[in-house]
Amino acid sequence: MRVRPRQLLCLLALMVSLLALAAPATPASAAPDQVNAEPAVVPALQKWQGRTGFFELSRHSRIVFAGAHRDRLRDQLAALPDEIEQVTGRKPALSPRHPHSGDIVLSIDPTLPEAVDSARFEEEGYTFTVTGKNVRITAPTAKGVYYGTRTLLQILLLDDGRDSIPVGTAVDWPNYKVRGFTLDVGRRFFTADFIRDYIRLMGWFKLNEFQIHLNDNGFKGDRPWREAQAGFRLKTDNPALSGLASKDGAYDRHDWDSFEDTAAANGVTLVPEFDAPAHSLAFIRFKPSLGLNNGDSDHLDLSKPETTAFMKSVFDEFTPWFRGPDVHFGADEYRSDKPRYKTYFNEIAAHIRTLGKHPRAWGSLSLMTSDTEGFDRDVTLNSWNNSWYGPQAAKKDGYSFINTNDALLYIVPFASYYHGHGLDGKYLYDNWEPNVFPDGQSVAPKDPQLLGAMSSVWNDLTMSSYTELDVHKLVEPTFGVGRFPLSVDTLIIGS
């Protein structure tokens, strides 16, 4: 079963409506001279100056792309008329003409950052100005204008008649560069429709990075490795890699291009991940000589030069598909051959840079080495576990890092560990920000090495039966984690 865009709109409407229960709102019958309260949107606006009155969307309202950079807005916001129609029942026309009363006016102004003291505003911020005659969304970039239109849509969703927007001025920007989500498709295939829908949903919540974990395998347990599930989810026509893609589901170049196109239209950047030298059973099934113990393992044998050469060939093949600036090479939980692990880590990081991308990896250095000297520092790390490599260790060693802490932000669907029934929404709202880690490992808010945070879904239970919609139901209540002023009871209702 797949989640379609209209279903996602309904889910978002439910979330925003629940948000309204916990936030002050200006009633439709407010006195004409009553100053408008801050609209309840996700995430909350950075600044709001309320005034009196409302802008009314009418059947004559248009969307006007104004200014010298209007062509960039057409590319970013081609779907906006349809999105407004889905929310309001009215489909405004696109117009290249001068704005009239009743129009929504969108524009790019590269000089705006001079008036706002925030580094993030320059890339993703926007101003949102509402009068009785017009709504004006202006930003330094097309992405900023896009996020402003998410605020527009959410306010319309919250309005009883879905046609009124309170008069006032907002200035808004994200606090962190990375606001992301990781999905493990290696252990369980998710349809291309689901991936595209989730990219759209991320845009609604102003989340901007989607890390797709493209290979992995089940745990060995009491069975031989040959019986464990393994998956690699990209399919190429290159005969040298024929047979690597999983038969139970893989994405071809057309699928991946559609992901990239959808991401570009929704303010999202894809971060593809190939995880090795552990979690590598799919590669070993394809070429058993690459594995430890004559292939009876999910760990690559790094003593063989052909192992690293093969992994480089995988990156060579697929990196041209990827439009984002970063490629993730995994590198977590490898429990063998620590000296060669360091060589592999550095070689793959350097190789990714030769392909024009910046390398990322899972932080694992605390358990892989007693001395991190000599490890490539030009790698962005996911700080996923305090024992494997916590934020304080990453900070001390000079790495940029992303909070992906397992104790707080991992979901393993229906497991008895790692939030098997969804994240703890009440705890996260009451106590969490991206700088918060457990066990005394927190860093200062907006620490310059902390890029942001990601929640993650890991499909460890490869033998269990559940659907992609079941996963969505676990994720959805806290997808905008840290941004919902909702009680835990409301979060449960929302799911």
One Martini backbone bead per residue (centre of mass of N, CA, C, O) as a GRO file, in nm:
protein
  495
    1MET     BB    1   0.097   0.034   0.021
    2ARG     BB    2   0.046   0.376  -0.060
    3VAL     BB    3   0.135   0.716  -0.034
    4ARG     BB    4  -0.040   0.981  -0.128
    5PRO     BB    5  -0.056   1.315  -0.164
    6ARG     BB    6  -0.345   1.347  -0.046
    7GLN     BB    7  -0.285   1.191   0.211
    8LEU     BB    8  -0.067   1.384   0.307
    9LEU     BB    9  -0.247   1.630   0.334
   10CYS     BB   10  -0.427   1.506   0.551
   11LEU     BB   11  -0.206   1.460   0.756
   12LEU     BB   12  -0.119   1.755   0.776
   13ALA     BB   13  -0.389   1.868   0.859
   14LEU     BB   14  -0.399   1.715   1.124
   15MET     BB   15  -0.143   1.832   1.249
   16VAL     BB   16  -0.220   2.134   1.230
   17SER     BB   17  -0.484   2.108   1.387
   18LEU     BB   18  -0.350   2.010   1.647
   19LEU     BB   19  -0.173   2.256   1.680
   20ALA     BB   20  -0.410   2.455   1.727
   21LEU     BB   21  -0.491   2.345   2.012
   22ALA     BB   22  -0.195   2.460   2.136
   23ALA     BB   23  -0.254   2.738   1.992
   24PRO     BB   24  -0.293   3.048   1.934
   25ALA     BB   25  -0.587   3.212   1.794
   26THR     BB   26  -0.761   3.391   1.552
   27PRO     BB   27  -1.065   3.457   1.515
   28ALA     BB   28  -1.284   3.523   1.260
   29SER     BB   29  -1.449   3.732   1.475
   30ALA     BB   30  -1.258   3.941   1.508
   31ALA     BB   31  -1.177   4.234   1.576
   32PRO     BB   32  -1.058   4.476   1.365
   33ASP     BB   33  -0.835   4.579   1.607
   34GLN     BB   34  -0.704   4.306   1.630
   35VAL     BB   35  -0.419   4.153   1.691
   36ASN     BB   36  -0.241   3.918   1.542
   37ALA     BB   37  -0.150   3.619   1.592
   38GLU     BB   38   0.057   3.375   1.564
   39PRO     BB   39   0.095   3.146   1.349
   40ALA     BB   40   0.049   2.797   1.314
   41VAL     BB   41   0.353   2.640   1.240
   42VAL     BB   42   0.590   2.422   1.051
   43PRO     BB   43   0.777   2.560   1.205
   44ALA     BB   44   0.813   2.802   1.399
   45LEU     BB   45   0.841   3.120   1.394
   46GLN     BB   46   1.084   3.351   1.454
   47LYS     BB   47   0.908   3.605   1.342
   48TRP     BB   48   0.632   3.829   1.462
   49GLN     BB   49   0.409   4.090   1.325
   50GLY     BB   50   0.113   4.193   1.415
   51ARG     BB   51  -0.199   4.280   1.279
   52THR     BB   52  -0.480   4.384   1.110
   53GLY     BB   53  -0.658   4.154   0.963
   54PHE     BB   54  -0.717   4.021   0.618
   55PHE     BB   55  -0.647   3.795   0.374
   56GLU     BB   56  -0.826   3.715   0.067
   57LEU     BB   57  -0.892   3.446  -0.110
   58SER     BB   58  -0.971   3.430  -0.455
   59ARG     BB   59  -1.075   3.365  -0.781
   60HIS     BB   60  -0.868   3.615  -0.871
   61SER     BB   61  -0.623   3.505  -0.774
   62ARG     BB   62  -0.267   3.521  -0.802
   63ILE     BB   63   0.054   3.422  -0.924
   64VAL     BB   64   0.349   3.625  -0.882
   65PHE     BB   65   0.646   3.659  -1.058
   66ALA     BB   66   0.896   3.862  -0.939
   67GLY     BB   67   1.147   4.004  -1.090
   68ALA     BB   68   1.468   3.900  -1.210
   69HIS     BB   69   1.415   3.574  -1.087
   70ARG     BB   70   1.154   3.422  -1.203
   71ASP     BB   71   1.263   3.161  -1.339
   72ARG     BB   72   1.351   3.016  -1.073
   73LEU     BB   73   1.057   2.997  -0.963
   74ARG     BB   74   0.928   2.822  -1.176
   75ASP     BB   75   1.096   2.570  -1.115
   76GLN     BB   76   1.023   2.546  -0.797
   77LEU     BB   77   0.680   2.639  -0.835
   78ALA     BB   78   0.492   2.479  -1.041
   79ALA     BB   79   0.291   2.333  -0.811
   80LEU     BB   80   0.136   2.554  -0.649
   81PRO     BB   81  -0.149   2.568  -0.771
   82ASP     BB   82  -0.221   2.273  -0.694
   83GLU     BB   83  -0.175   2.301  -0.388
   84ILE     BB   84  -0.389   2.518  -0.341
   85GLU     BB   85  -0.623   2.348  -0.447
   86GLN     BB   86  -0.602   2.118  -0.239
   87VAL     BB   87  -0.664   2.316   0.004
   88THR     BB   88  -0.911   2.526  -0.130
   89GLY     BB   89  -1.031   2.481  -0.444
   90ARG     BB   90  -0.826   2.687  -0.566
   91LYS     BB   91  -0.676   2.797  -0.886
   92PRO     BB   92  -0.425   2.982  -0.943
   93ALA     BB   93  -0.279   3.183  -1.153
   94LEU     BB   94  -0.019   3.248  -1.359
   95SER     BB   95   0.179   3.560  -1.357
   96PRO     BB   96   0.382   3.816  -1.529
   97ARG     BB   97   0.251   4.045  -1.406
   98HIS     BB   98   0.146   4.283  -1.228
   99PRO     BB   99   0.031   4.327  -0.929
  100HIS     BB  100  -0.271   4.276  -0.761
  101SER     BB  101  -0.530   4.265  -0.591
  102GLY     BB  102  -0.508   3.929  -0.441
  103ASP     BB  103  -0.216   3.856  -0.465
  104ILE     BB  104   0.065   3.639  -0.498
  105VAL     BB  105   0.402   3.737  -0.417
  106LEU     BB  106   0.707   3.637  -0.575
  107SER     BB  107   1.060   3.673  -0.462
  108ILE     BB  108   1.398   3.764  -0.533
  109ASP     BB  109   1.647   3.891  -0.278
  110PRO     BB  110   1.989   3.907  -0.229
  111THR     BB  111   1.983   4.155  -0.002
  112LEU     BB  112   1.838   4.055   0.260
  113PRO     BB  113   2.072   3.959   0.463
  114GLU     BB  114   2.142   4.253   0.559
  115ALA     BB  115   1.868   4.246   0.762
  116VAL     BB  116   1.975   3.956   0.871
  117ASP     BB  117   2.110   3.779   1.161
  118SER     BB  118   2.168   3.501   0.955
  119ALA     BB  119   2.314   3.244   0.792
  120ARG     BB  120   2.052   3.079   0.711
  121PHE     BB  121   1.893   3.297   0.559
  122GLU     BB  122   2.060   3.309   0.293
  123GLU     BB  123   1.952   3.009   0.199
  124GLU     BB  124   1.634   2.966   0.364
  125GLY     BB  125   1.505   3.226   0.397
  126TYR     BB  126   1.219   3.455   0.480
  127THR     BB  127   0.956   3.670   0.386
  128PHE     BB  128   0.618   3.749   0.535
  129THR     BB  129   0.378   3.957   0.376
  130VAL     BB  130   0.066   4.093   0.505
  131THR     BB  131  -0.216   4.222   0.356
  132GLY     BB  132  -0.525   4.306   0.238
  133LYS     BB  133  -0.405   4.266  -0.074
  134ASN     BB  134  -0.136   4.089   0.001
  135VAL     BB  135   0.111   3.834  -0.062
  136ARG     BB  136   0.462   3.836   0.042
  137ILE     BB  137   0.740   3.644  -0.087
  138THR     BB  138   1.078   3.676   0.029
  139ALA     BB  139   1.413   3.585  -0.097
  140PRO     BB  140   1.743   3.495  -0.167
  141THR     BB  141   1.598   3.223  -0.256
  142ALA     BB  142   1.410   2.973  -0.387
  143LYS     BB  143   1.398   2.802  -0.131
  144GLY     BB  144   1.287   3.021   0.053
  145VAL     BB  145   1.024   3.059  -0.101
  146TYR     BB  146   0.924   2.774  -0.065
  147TYR     BB  147   0.900   2.787   0.247
  148GLY     BB  148   0.693   3.015   0.241
  149THR     BB  149   0.471   2.839   0.097
  150ARG     BB  150   0.433   2.647   0.337
  151THR     BB  151   0.318   2.857   0.522
  152LEU     BB  152   0.079   2.930   0.351
  153LEU     BB  153  -0.055   2.648   0.343
  154GLN     BB  154  -0.082   2.607   0.651
  155ILE     BB  155  -0.266   2.849   0.706
  156LEU     BB  156  -0.495   2.758   0.520
  157LEU     BB  157  -0.550   2.489   0.664
  158LEU     BB  158  -0.632   2.633   0.943
  159ASP     BB  159  -0.857   2.761   0.810
  160ASP     BB  160  -1.187   2.729   0.792
  161GLY     BB  161  -1.207   2.846   0.478
  162ARG     BB  162  -0.931   2.846   0.325
  163ASP     BB  163  -0.883   3.201   0.272
  164SER     BB  164  -0.717   3.309   0.530
  165ILE     BB  165  -0.476   3.573   0.625
  166PRO     BB  166  -0.294   3.722   0.847
  167VAL     BB  167  -0.193   4.022   0.925
  168GLY     BB  168   0.164   4.053   0.866
  169THR     BB  169   0.509   3.980   0.980
  170ALA     BB  170   0.765   3.753   0.867
  171VAL     BB  171   1.070   3.599   0.992
  172ASP     BB  172   1.249   3.317   0.846
  173TRP     BB  173   1.454   3.038   0.979
  174PRO     BB  174   1.689   2.811   1.027
  175ASN     BB  175   1.912   2.681   1.274
  176TYR     BB  176   1.992   2.445   1.068
  177LYS     BB  177   2.123   2.287   0.796
  178VAL     BB  178   2.025   2.004   0.916
  179ARG     BB  179   1.699   1.837   0.827
  180GLY     BB  180   1.646   1.498   0.874
  181PHE     BB  181   1.627   1.166   0.702
  182THR     BB  182   1.639   0.808   0.747
  183LEU     BB  183   1.627   0.524   0.512
  184ASP     BB  184   1.596   0.173   0.515
  185VAL     BB  185   1.619  -0.014   0.202
  186GLY     BB  186   1.805  -0.263   0.225
  187ARG     BB  187   1.613  -0.450   0.415
  188ARG     BB  188   1.365  -0.276   0.283
  189PHE     BB  189   1.150  -0.223   0.038
  190PHE     BB  190   1.064   0.083  -0.126
  191THR     BB  191   0.879   0.243  -0.316
  192ALA     BB  192   0.894   0.496  -0.538
  193ASP     BB  193   0.638   0.636  -0.443
  194PHE     BB  194   0.719   0.664  -0.147
  195ILE     BB  195   0.970   0.834  -0.186
  196ARG     BB  196   0.830   1.073  -0.320
  197ASP     BB  197   0.628   1.129  -0.091
  198TYR     BB  198   0.846   1.185   0.128
  199ILE     BB  199   0.968   1.426  -0.003
  200ARG     BB  200   0.714   1.598   0.011
  201LEU     BB  201   0.676   1.584   0.317
  202MET     BB  202   0.940   1.721   0.388
  203GLY     BB  203   0.870   1.992   0.263
  204TRP     BB  204   0.634   2.059   0.454
  205PHE     BB  205   0.849   2.042   0.713
  206LYS     BB  206   1.133   2.163   0.625
  207LEU     BB  207   1.295   1.933   0.526
  208ASN     BB  208   1.637   1.874   0.357
  209GLU     BB  209   1.730   1.561   0.424
  210PHE     BB  210   1.772   1.243   0.237
  211GLN     BB  211   1.874   0.941   0.359
  212ILE     BB  212   1.971   0.656   0.158
  213HIS     BB  213   1.990   0.320   0.251
  214LEU     BB  214   2.105   0.091  -0.006
  215ASN     BB  215   2.244  -0.116   0.202
  216ASP     BB  216   2.194  -0.449   0.353
  217ASN     BB  217   2.137  -0.669   0.647
  218GLY     BB  218   2.081  -0.916   0.829
  219PHE     BB  219   2.106  -1.113   1.091
  220LYS     BB  220   2.240  -1.408   1.182
  221GLY     BB  221   2.243  -1.556   1.442
  222ASP     BB  222   2.158  -1.910   1.412
  223ARG     BB  223   2.236  -1.869   1.120
  224PRO     BB  224   2.348  -1.864   0.825
  225TRP     BB  225   2.442  -1.625   0.603
  226ARG     BB  226   2.286  -1.749   0.353
  227GLU     BB  227   1.994  -1.678   0.513
  228ALA     BB  228   2.030  -1.387   0.498
  229GLN     BB  229   1.940  -1.087   0.438
  230ALA     BB  230   1.989  -0.894   0.124
  231GLY     BB  231   2.056  -0.548  -0.005
  232PHE     BB  232   2.047  -0.382  -0.333
  233ARG     BB  233   1.889  -0.067  -0.478
  234LEU     BB  234   2.055  -0.061  -0.753
  235LYS     BB  235   2.016  -0.039  -1.121
  236THR     BB  236   2.219  -0.152  -1.387
  237ASP     BB  237   2.347  -0.203  -1.725
  238ASN     BB  238   2.609  -0.295  -1.626
  239PRO     BB  239   2.763  -0.599  -1.664
  240ALA     BB  240   2.964  -0.584  -1.414
  241LEU     BB  241   2.676  -0.550  -1.218
  242SER     BB  242   2.526  -0.795  -1.276
  243GLY     BB  243   2.325  -0.895  -0.988
  244LEU     BB  244   2.335  -0.684  -0.751
  245ALA     BB  245   2.056  -0.638  -0.763
  246SER     BB  246   1.763  -0.678  -0.624
  247LYS     BB  247   1.483  -0.881  -0.686
  248ASP     BB  248   1.277  -0.735  -0.465
  249GLY     BB  249   1.417  -0.450  -0.531
  250ALA     BB  250   1.487  -0.162  -0.747
  251TYR     BB  251   1.657   0.126  -0.871
  252ASP     BB  252   1.666   0.302  -1.142
  253ARG     BB  253   1.749   0.575  -1.318
  254HIS     BB  254   1.463   0.677  -1.343
  255ASP     BB  255   1.393   0.674  -1.046
  256TRP     BB  256   1.622   0.859  -0.946
  257ASP     BB  257   1.546   1.103  -1.114
  258SER     BB  258   1.270   1.136  -0.975
  259PHE     BB  259   1.385   1.199  -0.700
  260GLU     BB  260   1.548   1.449  -0.779
  261ASP     BB  261   1.313   1.612  -0.891
  262THR     BB  262   1.142   1.612  -0.633
  263ALA     BB  263   1.353   1.739  -0.451
  264ALA     BB  264   1.392   2.008  -0.605
  265ALA     BB  265   1.076   2.087  -0.567
  266ASN     BB  266   1.114   2.041  -0.215
  267GLY     BB  267   1.391   2.125  -0.072
  268VAL     BB  268   1.565   1.857  -0.130
  269THR     BB  269   1.839   1.644  -0.032
  270LEU     BB  270   2.022   1.381  -0.140
  271VAL     BB  271   2.173   1.095   0.053
  272PRO     BB  272   2.362   0.856  -0.049
  273GLU     BB  273   2.417   0.502   0.061
  274PHE     BB  274   2.716   0.300   0.105
  275ASP     BB  275   2.770   0.017   0.309
  276ALA     BB  276   3.107   0.001   0.431
  277PRO     BB  277   3.254  -0.308   0.534
  278ALA     BB  278   2.999  -0.346   0.658
  279HIS     BB  279   2.695  -0.447   0.564
  280SER     BB  280   2.804  -0.653   0.292
  281LEU     BB  281   2.639  -0.902   0.176
  282ALA     BB  282   2.561  -0.810  -0.111
  283PHE     BB  283   2.856  -0.803  -0.216
  284ILE     BB  284   2.931  -1.098  -0.140
  285ARG     BB  285   2.718  -1.239  -0.309
  286PHE     BB  286   2.833  -1.129  -0.577
  287LYS     BB  287   3.146  -1.156  -0.432
  288PRO     BB  288   3.281  -1.380  -0.222
  289SER     BB  289   3.593  -1.294  -0.220
  290LEU     BB  290   3.534  -1.021  -0.041
  291GLY     BB  291   3.502  -1.200   0.208
  292LEU     BB  292   3.513  -1.319   0.493
  293ASN     BB  293   3.542  -1.649   0.531
  294ASN     BB  294   3.479  -1.710   0.229
  295GLY     BB  295   3.191  -1.536   0.261
  296ASP     BB  296   3.116  -1.592   0.580
  297SER     BB  297   2.994  -1.277   0.577
  298ASP     BB  298   2.946  -0.904   0.632
  299HIS     BB  299   3.258  -0.869   0.586
  300LEU     BB  300   3.511  -0.730   0.449
  301ASP     BB  301   3.824  -0.795   0.287
  302LEU     BB  302   4.093  -0.570   0.338
  303SER     BB  303   4.350  -0.744   0.235
  304LYS     BB  304   4.220  -0.696  -0.047
  305PRO     BB  305   4.250  -0.488  -0.310
  306GLU     BB  306   3.980  -0.569  -0.463
  307THR     BB  307   3.782  -0.458  -0.257
  308THR     BB  308   3.828  -0.154  -0.287
  309ALA     BB  309   3.799  -0.153  -0.594
  310PHE     BB  310   3.505  -0.236  -0.599
  311MET     BB  311   3.388  -0.001  -0.436
  312LYS     BB  312   3.481   0.213  -0.634
  313SER     BB  313   3.305   0.105  -0.871
  314VAL     BB  314   3.036   0.173  -0.741
  315PHE     BB  315   3.079   0.476  -0.722
  316ASP     BB  316   3.138   0.520  -1.023
  317GLU     BB  317   2.859   0.426  -1.131
  318PHE     BB  318   2.650   0.612  -0.933
  319THR     BB  319   2.739   0.909  -0.883
  320PRO     BB  320   2.625   1.035  -1.155
  321TRP     BB  321   2.324   1.029  -1.040
  322PHE     BB  322   2.410   1.242  -0.826
  323ARG     BB  323   2.327   1.587  -0.727
  324GLY     BB  324   2.444   1.607  -0.470
  325PRO     BB  325   2.727   1.684  -0.257
  326ASP     BB  326   2.673   1.401  -0.108
  327VAL     BB  327   2.841   1.092   0.005
  328HIS     BB  328   2.785   0.782   0.161
  329PHE     BB  329   3.012   0.516   0.322
  330GLY     BB  330   2.953   0.451   0.622
  331ALA     BB  331   3.169   0.274   0.838
  332ASP     BB  332   3.022   0.076   1.037
  333GLU     BB  333   3.071  -0.190   1.253
  334TYR     BB  334   3.371  -0.277   1.226
  335ARG     BB  335   3.539  -0.578   1.378
  336SER     BB  336   3.791  -0.572   1.172
  337ASP     BB  337   4.086  -0.473   1.086
  338LYS     BB  338   4.178  -0.180   1.191
  339PRO     BB  339   4.414  -0.080   1.012
  340ARG     BB  340   4.256  -0.116   0.735
  341TYR     BB  341   4.021   0.067   0.797
  342LYS     BB  342   4.174   0.331   0.775
  343THR     BB  343   4.252   0.300   0.479
  344TYR     BB  344   3.968   0.277   0.369
  345PHE     BB  345   3.850   0.539   0.470
  346ASN     BB  346   4.053   0.723   0.316
  347GLU     BB  347   4.016   0.616   0.025
  348ILE     BB  348   3.711   0.666  -0.008
  349ALA     BB  349   3.704   0.962   0.057
  350ALA     BB  350   3.898   1.046  -0.172
  351HIS     BB  351   3.732   0.921  -0.406
  352ILE     BB  352   3.477   1.092  -0.375
  353ARG     BB  353   3.622   1.359  -0.440
  354THR     BB  354   3.702   1.277  -0.736
  355LEU     BB  355   3.371   1.279  -0.798
  356GLY     BB  356   3.263   1.564  -0.661
  357LYS     BB  357   3.234   1.481  -0.352
  358HIS     BB  358   3.123   1.463  -0.023
  359PRO     BB  359   3.203   1.290   0.257
  360ARG     BB  360   3.037   1.035   0.447
  361ALA     BB  361   2.986   0.901   0.791
  362TRP     BB  362   2.992   0.681   1.046
  363GLY     BB  363   3.059   0.702   1.371
  364SER     BB  364   3.354   0.469   1.484
  365LEU     BB  365   3.641   0.545   1.625
  366SER     BB  366   3.643   0.455   1.926
  367LEU     BB  367   3.629   0.131   1.840
  368MET     BB  368   3.861   0.135   1.597
  369THR     BB  369   4.047   0.326   1.785
  370SER     BB  370   4.298   0.480   2.000
  371ASP     BB  371   4.379   0.665   1.738
  372THR     BB  372   4.277   0.931   1.515
  373GLU     BB  373   4.527   0.961   1.381
  374GLY     BB  374   4.502   0.993   1.018
  375PHE     BB  375   4.221   1.062   0.979
  376ASP     BB  376   4.002   1.185   0.781
  377ARG     BB  377   3.857   1.517   0.828
  378ASP     BB  378   3.694   1.544   0.538
  379VAL     BB  379   3.429   1.439   0.715
  380THR     BB  380   3.101   1.369   0.765
  381LEU     BB  381   2.934   1.287   1.072
  382ASN     BB  382   2.741   1.048   1.226
  383SER     BB  383   2.616   1.071   1.550
  384TRP     BB  384   2.487   0.754   1.676
  385ASN     BB  385   2.701   0.674   1.915
  386ASN     BB  386   2.873   0.722   2.205
  387SER     BB  387   3.067   0.473   2.187
  388TRP     BB  388   3.162   0.485   1.890
  389TYR     BB  389   3.095   0.823   1.843
  390GLY     BB  390   3.071   1.100   1.990
  391PRO     BB  391   3.043   1.442   1.998
  392GLN     BB  392   3.296   1.502   2.168
  393ALA     BB  393   3.494   1.346   1.990
  394ALA     BB  394   3.434   1.491   1.723
  395LYS     BB  395   3.504   1.772   1.824
  396LYS     BB  396   3.798   1.719   1.914
  397ASP     BB  397   3.877   1.612   1.606
  398GLY     BB  398   3.719   1.824   1.395
  399TYR     BB  399   3.435   1.739   1.323
  400SER     BB  400   3.165   1.726   1.141
  401PHE     BB  401   2.817   1.690   1.264
  402ILE     BB  402   2.532   1.464   1.318
  403ASN     BB  403   2.237   1.413   1.483
  404THR     BB  404   2.182   1.036   1.522
  405ASN     BB  405   2.080   0.929   1.787
  406ASP     BB  406   1.973   0.624   1.892
  407ALA     BB  407   1.825   0.682   2.172
  408LEU     BB  408   1.634   0.921   2.025
  409LEU     BB  409   1.618   0.868   1.669
  410TYR     BB  410   1.534   0.566   1.659
  411ILE     BB  411   1.363   0.334   1.437
  412VAL     BB  412   1.240  -0.006   1.497
  413PRO     BB  413   1.007  -0.178   1.374
  414PHE     BB  414   0.864  -0.365   1.633
  415ALA     BB  415   1.069  -0.348   1.842
  416SER     BB  416   1.233  -0.378   2.174
  417TYR     BB  417   1.398  -0.146   2.038
  418TYR     BB  418   1.433   0.155   1.922
  419HIS     BB  419   1.146   0.254   1.899
  420GLY     BB  420   0.914   0.040   1.782
  421HIS     BB  421   0.657   0.276   1.823
  422GLY     BB  422   0.817   0.529   1.831
  423LEU     BB  423   0.885   0.819   1.929
  424ASP     BB  424   0.934   1.042   2.204
  425GLY     BB  425   0.750   1.315   2.194
  426LYS     BB  426   0.753   1.440   2.477
  427TYR     BB  427   1.055   1.444   2.523
  428LEU     BB  428   1.137   1.603   2.271
  429TYR     BB  429   0.976   1.859   2.336
  430ASP     BB  430   1.084   1.911   2.636
  431ASN     BB  431   1.427   1.836   2.574
  432TRP     BB  432   1.482   1.881   2.259
  433GLU     BB  433   1.768   1.934   2.051
  434PRO     BB  434   2.024   1.903   1.829
  435ASN     BB  435   2.237   1.939   2.086
  436VAL     BB  436   2.108   1.680   2.212
  437PHE     BB  437   2.252   1.437   2.429
  438PRO     BB  438   2.325   1.176   2.598
  439ASP     BB  439   2.525   1.139   2.876
  440GLY     BB  440   2.664   1.434   2.866
  441GLN     BB  441   2.704   1.505   2.526
  442SER     BB  442   2.635   1.777   2.488
  443VAL     BB  443   2.613   2.071   2.307
  444ALA     BB  444   2.610   2.366   2.199
  445PRO     BB  445   2.420   2.578   2.068
  446LYS     BB  446   2.524   2.616   1.749
  447ASP     BB  447   2.753   2.459   1.692
  448PRO     BB  448   2.973   2.472   1.427
  449GLN     BB  449   2.995   2.142   1.400
  450LEU     BB  450   2.687   2.139   1.409
  451LEU     BB  451   2.452   2.077   1.148
  452GLY     BB  452   2.236   1.874   1.297
  453ALA     BB  453   1.954   1.650   1.221
  454MET     BB  454   1.841   1.292   1.244
  455SER     BB  455   1.616   1.067   1.171
  456SER     BB  456   1.549   0.696   1.192
  457VAL     BB  457   1.504   0.400   0.984
  458TRP     BB  458   1.529   0.049   1.088
  459ASN     BB  459   1.506  -0.283   0.927
  460ASP     BB  460   1.597  -0.535   1.117
  461LEU     BB  461   1.320  -0.703   1.081
  462THR     BB  462   1.330  -0.916   0.817
  463MET     BB  463   1.099  -1.137   0.920
  464SER     BB  464   0.890  -0.932   0.924
  465SER     BB  465   0.546  -0.812   0.888
  466TYR     BB  466   0.536  -0.510   0.697
  467THR     BB  467   0.462  -0.189   0.589
  468GLU     BB  468   0.509   0.126   0.471
  469LEU     BB  469   0.260   0.236   0.625
  470ASP     BB  470   0.347   0.139   0.902
  471VAL     BB  471   0.594   0.319   0.911
  472HIS     BB  472   0.453   0.590   0.883
  473LYS     BB  473   0.290   0.568   1.153
  474LEU     BB  474   0.555   0.593   1.325
  475VAL     BB  475   0.670   0.869   1.207
  476GLU     BB  476   0.454   1.104   1.183
  477PRO     BB  477   0.418   1.224   1.482
  478THR     BB  478   0.763   1.307   1.465
  479PHE     BB  479   0.876   1.436   1.196
  480GLY     BB  480   0.887   1.734   1.342
  481VAL     BB  481   1.099   1.720   1.549
  482GLY     BB  482   1.075   1.975   1.796
  483ARG     BB  483   0.796   2.142   1.663
  484PHE     BB  484   0.564   2.032   1.860
  485PRO     BB  485   0.305   2.164   2.074
  486LEU     BB  486   0.246   1.859   2.200
  487SER     BB  487   0.103   1.620   2.344
  488VAL     BB  488   0.114   1.288   2.381
  489ASP     BB  489  -0.187   1.249   2.323
  490THR     BB  490  -0.187   1.395   2.051
  491LEU     BB  491   0.020   1.212   1.912
  492ILE     BB  492  -0.155   0.960   1.927
  493ILE     BB  493  -0.389   1.069   1.766
  494GLY     BB  494  -0.216   1.143   1.509
  495SER     BB  495  -0.158   0.826   1.443
   0.00000   0.00000   0.00000
